[in-house]
Short mmCIF file of C-alpha atoms and ligand atoms in Angstrom, two decimals:
data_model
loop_
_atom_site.label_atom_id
_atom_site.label_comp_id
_atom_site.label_asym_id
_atom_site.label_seq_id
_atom_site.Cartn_x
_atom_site.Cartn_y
_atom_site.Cartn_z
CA UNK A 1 -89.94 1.45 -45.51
CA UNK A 2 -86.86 0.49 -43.60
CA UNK A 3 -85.02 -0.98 -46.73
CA UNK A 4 -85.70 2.03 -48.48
CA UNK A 5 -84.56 4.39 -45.93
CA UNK A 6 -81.11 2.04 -45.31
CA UNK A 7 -80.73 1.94 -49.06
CA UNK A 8 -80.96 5.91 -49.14
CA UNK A 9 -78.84 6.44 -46.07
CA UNK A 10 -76.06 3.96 -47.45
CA UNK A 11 -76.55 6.00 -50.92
CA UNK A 12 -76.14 9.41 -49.03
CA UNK A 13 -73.22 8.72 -46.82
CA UNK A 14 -71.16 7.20 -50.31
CA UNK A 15 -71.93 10.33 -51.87
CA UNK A 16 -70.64 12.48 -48.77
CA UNK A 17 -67.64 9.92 -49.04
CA UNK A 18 -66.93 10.56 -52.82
CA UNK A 19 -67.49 14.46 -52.23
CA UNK A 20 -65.20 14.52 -49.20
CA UNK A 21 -62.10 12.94 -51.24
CA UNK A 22 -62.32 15.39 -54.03
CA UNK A 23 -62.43 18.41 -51.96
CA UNK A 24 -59.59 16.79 -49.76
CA UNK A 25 -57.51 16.21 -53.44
CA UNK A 26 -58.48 19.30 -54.45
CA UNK A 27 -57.65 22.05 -51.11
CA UNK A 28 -54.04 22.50 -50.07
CA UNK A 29 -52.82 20.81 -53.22
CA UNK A 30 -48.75 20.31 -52.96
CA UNK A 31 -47.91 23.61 -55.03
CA UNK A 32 -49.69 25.59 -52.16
CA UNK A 33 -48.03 23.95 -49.55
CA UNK A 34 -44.42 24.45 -51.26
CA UNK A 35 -45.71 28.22 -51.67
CA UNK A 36 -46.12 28.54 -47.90
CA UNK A 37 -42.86 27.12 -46.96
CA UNK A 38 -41.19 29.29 -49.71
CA UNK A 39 -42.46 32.05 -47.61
CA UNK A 40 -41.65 30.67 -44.26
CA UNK A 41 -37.86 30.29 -45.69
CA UNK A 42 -38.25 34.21 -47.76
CA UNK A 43 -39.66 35.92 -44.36
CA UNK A 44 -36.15 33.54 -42.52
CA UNK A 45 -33.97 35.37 -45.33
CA UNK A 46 -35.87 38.89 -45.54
CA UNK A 47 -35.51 39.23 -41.62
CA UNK A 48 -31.59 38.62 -42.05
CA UNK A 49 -31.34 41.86 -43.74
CA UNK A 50 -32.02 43.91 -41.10
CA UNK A 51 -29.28 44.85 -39.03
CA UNK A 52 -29.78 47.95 -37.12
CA UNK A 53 -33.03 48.92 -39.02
CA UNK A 54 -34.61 52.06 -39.44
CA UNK A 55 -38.48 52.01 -39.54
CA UNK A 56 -39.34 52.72 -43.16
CA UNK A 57 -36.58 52.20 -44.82
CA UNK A 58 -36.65 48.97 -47.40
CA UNK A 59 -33.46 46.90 -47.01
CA UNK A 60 -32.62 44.42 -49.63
CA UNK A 61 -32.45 40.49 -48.54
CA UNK A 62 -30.36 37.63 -49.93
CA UNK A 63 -31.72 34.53 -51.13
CA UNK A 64 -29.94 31.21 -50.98
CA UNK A 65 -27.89 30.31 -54.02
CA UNK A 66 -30.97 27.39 -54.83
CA UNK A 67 -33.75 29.94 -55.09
CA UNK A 68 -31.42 32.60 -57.36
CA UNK A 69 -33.78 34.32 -59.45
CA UNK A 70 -35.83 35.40 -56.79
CA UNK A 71 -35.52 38.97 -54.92
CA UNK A 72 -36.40 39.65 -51.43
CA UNK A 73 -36.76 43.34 -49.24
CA UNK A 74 -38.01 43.73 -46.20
CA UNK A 75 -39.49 46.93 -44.21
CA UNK A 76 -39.92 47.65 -40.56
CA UNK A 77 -42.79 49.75 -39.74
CA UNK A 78 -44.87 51.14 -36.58
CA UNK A 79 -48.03 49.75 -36.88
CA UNK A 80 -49.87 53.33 -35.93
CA UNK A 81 -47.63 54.53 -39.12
CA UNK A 82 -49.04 52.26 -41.28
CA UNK A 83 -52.54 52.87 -40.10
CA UNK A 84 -52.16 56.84 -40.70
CA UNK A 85 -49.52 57.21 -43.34
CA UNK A 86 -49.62 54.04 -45.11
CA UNK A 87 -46.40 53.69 -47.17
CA UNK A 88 -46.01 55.91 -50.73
CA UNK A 89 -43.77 53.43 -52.24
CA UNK A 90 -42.74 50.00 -51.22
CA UNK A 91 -41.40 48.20 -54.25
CA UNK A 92 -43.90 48.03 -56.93
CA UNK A 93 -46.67 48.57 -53.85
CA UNK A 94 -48.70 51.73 -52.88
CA UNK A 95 -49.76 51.41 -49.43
CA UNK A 96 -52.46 53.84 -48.45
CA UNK A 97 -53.25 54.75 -45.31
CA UNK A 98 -55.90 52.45 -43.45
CA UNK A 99 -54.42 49.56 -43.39
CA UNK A 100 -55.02 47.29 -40.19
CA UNK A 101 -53.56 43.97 -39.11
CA UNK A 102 -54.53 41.75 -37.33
CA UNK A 103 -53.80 40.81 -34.35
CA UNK A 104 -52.31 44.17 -33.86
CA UNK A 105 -48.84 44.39 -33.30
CA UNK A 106 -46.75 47.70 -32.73
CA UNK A 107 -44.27 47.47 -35.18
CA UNK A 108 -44.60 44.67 -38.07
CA UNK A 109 -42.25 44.06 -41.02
CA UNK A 110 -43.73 44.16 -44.84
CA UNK A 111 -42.17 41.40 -46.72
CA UNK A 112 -41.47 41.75 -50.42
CA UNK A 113 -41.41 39.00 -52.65
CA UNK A 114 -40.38 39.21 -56.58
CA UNK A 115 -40.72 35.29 -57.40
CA UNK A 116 -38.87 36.03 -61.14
CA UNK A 117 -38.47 32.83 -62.99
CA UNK A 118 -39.97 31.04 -60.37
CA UNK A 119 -43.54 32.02 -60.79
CA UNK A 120 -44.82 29.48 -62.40
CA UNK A 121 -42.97 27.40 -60.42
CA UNK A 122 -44.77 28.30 -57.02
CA UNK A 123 -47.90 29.61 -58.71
CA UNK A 124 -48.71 27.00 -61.24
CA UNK A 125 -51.73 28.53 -63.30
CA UNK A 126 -52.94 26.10 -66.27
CA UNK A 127 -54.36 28.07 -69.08
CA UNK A 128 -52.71 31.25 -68.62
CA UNK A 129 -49.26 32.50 -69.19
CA UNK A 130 -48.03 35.41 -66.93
CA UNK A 131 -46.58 38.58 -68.14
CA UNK A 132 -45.31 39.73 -64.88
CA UNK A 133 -42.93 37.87 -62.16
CA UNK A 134 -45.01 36.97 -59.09
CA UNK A 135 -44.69 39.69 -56.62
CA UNK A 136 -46.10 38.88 -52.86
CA UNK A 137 -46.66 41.29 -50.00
CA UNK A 138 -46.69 39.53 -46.41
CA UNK A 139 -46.83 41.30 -43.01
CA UNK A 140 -45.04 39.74 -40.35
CA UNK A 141 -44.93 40.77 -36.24
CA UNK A 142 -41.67 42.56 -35.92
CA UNK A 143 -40.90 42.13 -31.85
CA UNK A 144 -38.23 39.58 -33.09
CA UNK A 145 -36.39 40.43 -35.33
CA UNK A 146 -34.45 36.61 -34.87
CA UNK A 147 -37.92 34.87 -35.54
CA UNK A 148 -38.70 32.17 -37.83
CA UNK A 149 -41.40 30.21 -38.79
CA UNK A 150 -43.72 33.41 -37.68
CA UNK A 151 -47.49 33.57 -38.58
CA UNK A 152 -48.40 36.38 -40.82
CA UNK A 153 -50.31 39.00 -39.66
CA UNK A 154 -53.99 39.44 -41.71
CA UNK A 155 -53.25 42.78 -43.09
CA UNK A 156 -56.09 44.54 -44.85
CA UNK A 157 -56.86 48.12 -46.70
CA UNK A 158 -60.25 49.65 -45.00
CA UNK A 159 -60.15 52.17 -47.14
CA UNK A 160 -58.63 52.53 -50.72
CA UNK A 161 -57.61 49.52 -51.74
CA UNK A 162 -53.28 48.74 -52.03
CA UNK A 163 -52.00 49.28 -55.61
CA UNK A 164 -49.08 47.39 -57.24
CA UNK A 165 -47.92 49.00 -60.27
CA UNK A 166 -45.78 46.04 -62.63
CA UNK A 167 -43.51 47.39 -65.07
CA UNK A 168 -42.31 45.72 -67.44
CA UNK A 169 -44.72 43.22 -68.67
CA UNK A 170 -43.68 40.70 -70.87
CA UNK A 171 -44.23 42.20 -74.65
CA UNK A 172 -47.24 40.09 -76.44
CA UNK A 173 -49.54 39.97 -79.76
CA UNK A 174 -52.29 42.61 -79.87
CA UNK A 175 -55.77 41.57 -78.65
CA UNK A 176 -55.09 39.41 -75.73
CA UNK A 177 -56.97 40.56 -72.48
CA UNK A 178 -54.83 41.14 -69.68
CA UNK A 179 -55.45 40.26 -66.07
CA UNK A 180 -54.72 40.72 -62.62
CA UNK A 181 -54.60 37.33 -60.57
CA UNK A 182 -54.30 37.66 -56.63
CA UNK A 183 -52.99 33.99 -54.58
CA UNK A 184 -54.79 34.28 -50.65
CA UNK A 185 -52.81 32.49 -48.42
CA UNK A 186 -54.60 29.28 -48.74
CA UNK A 187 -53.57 29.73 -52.62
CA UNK A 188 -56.76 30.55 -53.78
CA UNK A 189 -56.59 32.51 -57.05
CA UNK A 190 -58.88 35.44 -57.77
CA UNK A 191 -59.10 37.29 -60.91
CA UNK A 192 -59.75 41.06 -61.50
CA UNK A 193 -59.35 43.63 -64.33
CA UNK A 194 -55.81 45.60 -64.68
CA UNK A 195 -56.14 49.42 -64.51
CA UNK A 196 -54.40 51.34 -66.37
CA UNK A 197 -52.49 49.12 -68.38
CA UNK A 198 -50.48 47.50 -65.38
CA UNK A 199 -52.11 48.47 -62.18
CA UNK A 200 -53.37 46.05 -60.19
CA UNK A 201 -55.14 46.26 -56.72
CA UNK A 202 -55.87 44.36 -53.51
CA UNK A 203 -57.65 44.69 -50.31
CA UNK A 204 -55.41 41.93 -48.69
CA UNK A 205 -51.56 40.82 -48.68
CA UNK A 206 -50.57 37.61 -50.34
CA UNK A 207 -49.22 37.47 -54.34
CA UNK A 208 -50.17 39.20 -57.26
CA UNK A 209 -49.69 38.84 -60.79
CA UNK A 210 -50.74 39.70 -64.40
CA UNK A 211 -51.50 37.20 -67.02
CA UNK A 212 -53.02 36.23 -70.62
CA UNK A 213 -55.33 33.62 -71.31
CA UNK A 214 -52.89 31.18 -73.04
CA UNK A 215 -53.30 30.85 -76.85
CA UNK A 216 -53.27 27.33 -77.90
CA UNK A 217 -50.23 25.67 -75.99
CA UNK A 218 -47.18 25.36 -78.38
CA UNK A 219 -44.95 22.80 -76.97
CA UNK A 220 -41.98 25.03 -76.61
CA UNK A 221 -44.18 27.39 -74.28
CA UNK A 222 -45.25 24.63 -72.08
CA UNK A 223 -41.92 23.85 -70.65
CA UNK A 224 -39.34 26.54 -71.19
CA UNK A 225 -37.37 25.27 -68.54
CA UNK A 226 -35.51 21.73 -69.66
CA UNK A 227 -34.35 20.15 -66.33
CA UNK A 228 -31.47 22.10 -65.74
CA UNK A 229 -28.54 19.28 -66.03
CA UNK A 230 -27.38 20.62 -61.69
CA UNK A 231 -31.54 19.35 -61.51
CA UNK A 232 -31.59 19.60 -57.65
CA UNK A 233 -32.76 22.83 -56.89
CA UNK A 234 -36.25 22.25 -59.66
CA UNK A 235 -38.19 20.39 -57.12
CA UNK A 236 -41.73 21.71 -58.26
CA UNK A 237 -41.31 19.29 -61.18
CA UNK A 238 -42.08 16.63 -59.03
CA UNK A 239 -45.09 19.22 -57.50
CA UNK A 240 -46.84 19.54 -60.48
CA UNK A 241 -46.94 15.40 -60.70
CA UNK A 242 -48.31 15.13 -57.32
CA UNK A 243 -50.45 17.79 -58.92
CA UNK A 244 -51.68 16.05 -62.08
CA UNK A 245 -51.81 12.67 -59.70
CA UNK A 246 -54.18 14.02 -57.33
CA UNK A 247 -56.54 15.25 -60.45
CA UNK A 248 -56.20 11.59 -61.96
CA UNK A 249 -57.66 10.40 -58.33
CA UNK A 250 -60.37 13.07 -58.56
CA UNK A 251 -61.13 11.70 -61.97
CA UNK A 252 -61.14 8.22 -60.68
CA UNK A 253 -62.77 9.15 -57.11
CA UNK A 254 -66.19 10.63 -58.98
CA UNK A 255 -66.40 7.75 -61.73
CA UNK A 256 -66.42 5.23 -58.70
CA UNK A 257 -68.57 7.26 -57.25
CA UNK A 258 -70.42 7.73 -59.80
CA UNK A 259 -70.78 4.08 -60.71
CA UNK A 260 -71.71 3.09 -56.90
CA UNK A 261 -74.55 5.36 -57.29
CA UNK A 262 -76.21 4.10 -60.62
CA UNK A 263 -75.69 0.67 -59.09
CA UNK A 264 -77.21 1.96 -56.17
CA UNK A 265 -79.93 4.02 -58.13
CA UNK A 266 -80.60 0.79 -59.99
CA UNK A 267 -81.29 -1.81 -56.63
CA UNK A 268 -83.11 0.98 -55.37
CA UNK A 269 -85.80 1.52 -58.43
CA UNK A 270 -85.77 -2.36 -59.08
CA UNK A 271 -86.57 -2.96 -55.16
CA UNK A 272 -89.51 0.05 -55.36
CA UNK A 273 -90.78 -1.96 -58.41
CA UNK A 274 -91.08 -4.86 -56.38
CA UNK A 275 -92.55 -3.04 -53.51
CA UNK A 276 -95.38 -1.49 -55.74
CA UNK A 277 -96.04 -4.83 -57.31
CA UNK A 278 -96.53 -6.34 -54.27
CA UNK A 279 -98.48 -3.53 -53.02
CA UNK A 280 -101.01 -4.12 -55.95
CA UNK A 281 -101.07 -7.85 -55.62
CA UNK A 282 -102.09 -7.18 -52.17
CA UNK A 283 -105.04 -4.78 -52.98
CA UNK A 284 -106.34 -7.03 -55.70
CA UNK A 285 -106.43 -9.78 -52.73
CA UNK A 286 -107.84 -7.54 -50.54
CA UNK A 287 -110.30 -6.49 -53.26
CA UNK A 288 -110.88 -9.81 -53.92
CA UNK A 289 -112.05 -10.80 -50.41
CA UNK A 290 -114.09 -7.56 -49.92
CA UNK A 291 -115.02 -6.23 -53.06
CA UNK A 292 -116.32 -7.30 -56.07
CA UNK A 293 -117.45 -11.00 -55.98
CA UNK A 294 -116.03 -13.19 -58.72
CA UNK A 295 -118.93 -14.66 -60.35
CA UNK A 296 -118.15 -18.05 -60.58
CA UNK A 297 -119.12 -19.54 -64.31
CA UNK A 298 -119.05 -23.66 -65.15
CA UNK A 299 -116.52 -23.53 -68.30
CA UNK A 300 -116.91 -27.43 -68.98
CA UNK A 301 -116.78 -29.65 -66.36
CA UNK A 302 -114.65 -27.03 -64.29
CA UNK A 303 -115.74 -24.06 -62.28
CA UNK A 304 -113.86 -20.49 -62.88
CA UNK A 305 -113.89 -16.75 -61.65
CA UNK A 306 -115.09 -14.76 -64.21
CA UNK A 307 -115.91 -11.26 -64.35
CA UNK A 308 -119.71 -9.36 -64.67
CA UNK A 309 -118.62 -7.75 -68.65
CA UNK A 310 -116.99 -10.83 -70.14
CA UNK A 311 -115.58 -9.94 -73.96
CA UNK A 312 -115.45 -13.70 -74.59
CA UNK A 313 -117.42 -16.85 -73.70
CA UNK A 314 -114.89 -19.11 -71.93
CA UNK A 315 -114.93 -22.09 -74.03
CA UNK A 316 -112.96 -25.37 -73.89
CA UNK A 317 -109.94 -25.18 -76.20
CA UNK A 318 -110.96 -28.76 -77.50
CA UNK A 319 -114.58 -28.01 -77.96
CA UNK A 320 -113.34 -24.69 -79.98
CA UNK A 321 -114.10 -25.77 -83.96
CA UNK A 322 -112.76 -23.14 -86.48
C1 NAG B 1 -32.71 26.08 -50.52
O1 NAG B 1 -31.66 26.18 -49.59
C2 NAG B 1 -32.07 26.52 -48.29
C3 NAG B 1 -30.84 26.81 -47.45
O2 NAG B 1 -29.74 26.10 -47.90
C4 NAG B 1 -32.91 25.39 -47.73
O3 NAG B 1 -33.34 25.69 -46.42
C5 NAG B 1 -34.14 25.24 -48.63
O4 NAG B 1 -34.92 24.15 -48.21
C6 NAG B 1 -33.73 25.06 -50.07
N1 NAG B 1 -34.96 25.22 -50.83
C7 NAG B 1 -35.25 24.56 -51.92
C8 NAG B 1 -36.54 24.83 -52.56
O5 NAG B 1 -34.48 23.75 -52.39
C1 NAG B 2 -33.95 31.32 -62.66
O1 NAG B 2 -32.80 31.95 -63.15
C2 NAG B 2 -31.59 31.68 -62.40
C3 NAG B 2 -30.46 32.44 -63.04
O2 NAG B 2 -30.80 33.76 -63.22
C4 NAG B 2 -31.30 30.19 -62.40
O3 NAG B 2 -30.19 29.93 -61.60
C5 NAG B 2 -32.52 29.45 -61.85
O4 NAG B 2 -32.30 28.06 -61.95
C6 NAG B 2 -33.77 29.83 -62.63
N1 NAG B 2 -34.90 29.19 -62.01
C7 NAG B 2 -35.76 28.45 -62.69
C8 NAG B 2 -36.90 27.87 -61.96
O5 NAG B 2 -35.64 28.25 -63.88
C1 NAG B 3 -62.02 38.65 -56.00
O1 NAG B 3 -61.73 40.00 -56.31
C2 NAG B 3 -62.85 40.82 -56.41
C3 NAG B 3 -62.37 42.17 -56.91
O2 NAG B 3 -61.20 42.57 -56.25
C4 NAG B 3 -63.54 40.90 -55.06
O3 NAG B 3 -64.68 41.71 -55.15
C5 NAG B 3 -63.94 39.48 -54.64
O4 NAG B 3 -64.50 39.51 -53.38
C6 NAG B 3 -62.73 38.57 -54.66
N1 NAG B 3 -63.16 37.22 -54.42
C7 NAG B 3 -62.53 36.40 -53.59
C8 NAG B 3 -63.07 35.03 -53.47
O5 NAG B 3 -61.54 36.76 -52.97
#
């Protein structure tokens, strides 16, 4: 049994192997991690728009000239405030009251993020086409206002859920089905139904959308945006390779694997044949030596085994006459 148990254990840990590169290929792919530091740089460039700020009041921030298209605010609140009041209007967002974060903080920040032509950009989402700009909501600690690089806070509704209300959704032919789509943190998408037309709602921060299912591709719609001839500042292009690359190794990673285990399968059934052959050769010996007795019958000059029931008189090929 030792072969077979090696043979299974080398089998297993292959499979593990094979398993463990696709879901490493498949987790923080590059698009997500470009989406985080976007916000690490939007919370650097929201927190620059407070100067002496008032708690609850949304001030506007300014993006850097290479992410133009894209709209920033920022709000300072008491945490206690946002626990009891919640907040009636933050951009497109309803906040009701019950939100907690965690850890708790006494005063956080609510970032506001309108991505605008740059949704797709971040928030790559094959088969669908969105009909409203990326919009993110991220709660930050606010002791410092100087900070950089801070961790969000976990923010989350305990009661009614937060609202965000898009307006002006990209016009579109009757019939198609809108959604909402919601990006956690680690860029996991999650898709829910629209209320109302253009409501969408959350229990957590991170981004929010609506989109259609995209009707077959035309090639125009694939990639509005030609690489702008001052090309720097479009560095998801190369993203969206790493993207496709990492799907070609997934491809690639469960064929291999796929191929190791068949040949694996294979030496593993042809070995069990062997095993059960031998196992039978070894009870006919062993039945042989204890069981029936091989009558012993003179076939010519020669002696040979032959059983009780014969079907056929062993005979001498030469003495057989047709
Ligand atoms: C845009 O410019 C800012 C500041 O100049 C820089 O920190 C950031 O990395 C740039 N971002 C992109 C995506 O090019
Ligand atoms: C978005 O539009 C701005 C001009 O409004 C442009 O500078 C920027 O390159 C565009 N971004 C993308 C990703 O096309
Ligand atoms: C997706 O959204 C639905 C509805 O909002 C929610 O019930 C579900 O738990 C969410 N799933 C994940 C994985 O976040």
């Amino acid at each position: 049994m030792g072969l077979l148990r090696s043979l299974a254990m080398l089998l297993l840990s292959i499979w593990l192997f094979c398993l463990l590169q696709v879901a490493r290929a498949q987790s923080p792919s590059s698009s997500t991690s470009d989406a985080r530091a976007l916000d690490a740089l939007l919370q650097d460039y929201a927190y620059q728009a407070f100067v002496h700020p008032r708690t609850g009041v949304v001030y506007e921030g300014i993006v850097p000239s290479n992410l133009t298209g894209i709209m920033i605010s920022a709000m300072r609140l008491r945490s206690g405030s946002l626990r009891t009041k919640g907040v009636r209007v933050f951009k497109e967002f309803e906040i009701p009251k019950g939100v907690l974060e965690e850890p708790y903080v006494e005063r956080l920040v609510l970032v506001y993020q309108n991505l605008g032509n740059w949704s797709k950009v971040y928030y790559p989402l094959p088969g669908y086409t969105y009909v409203a700009p990326i919009l993110g909501l991220l709660a930050y600690d606010a002791s410092d206002l100087m900070a950089n690089n801070l961790p969000e806070l976990d923010i989350r509704a305990s009661g009614q859920p937060i609202s965000i209300k898009f307006s002006n959704l990209k016009s579109l032919p009757d019939g198609l089905v809108l959604k909402c789509v919601s990006f956690d943190l680690n860029g996991l998408e999650n898709f829910s139904n629209v209320l109302s037309e253009n409501i969408c709602t959350t229990f957590q921060q991170g981004h929010f959308s609506i989109v259609v299912e995209s009707i077959a591709p035309s090639p125009a719609s694939v990639s509005p945006t030609p690489a702008s001839p001052g090309g720097k500042h479009v560095p998801k292009i190369n993203g969206e390779g790493k993207k496709n690359n990492s799907k070609v190794w997934i491809v690639i990673g469960s064929v291999l694997g796929g191929v190791a285990s068949l040949v694996l399968l294979g030496l593993l059934v042809s070995w069990l044949h062997k095993y059960r052959n031998r196992k039978r050769i070894q009870k006919m010996e062993r039945a042989a030596d204890f069981g029936e007795i091989l009558h012993m019958t003179t076939v010519g000059s020669t002696k040979a085994p032959a059983a009780t029931m014969m079907r056929t008189q062993p005979t001498i090929e030469t003495e057989y006459v047709p």
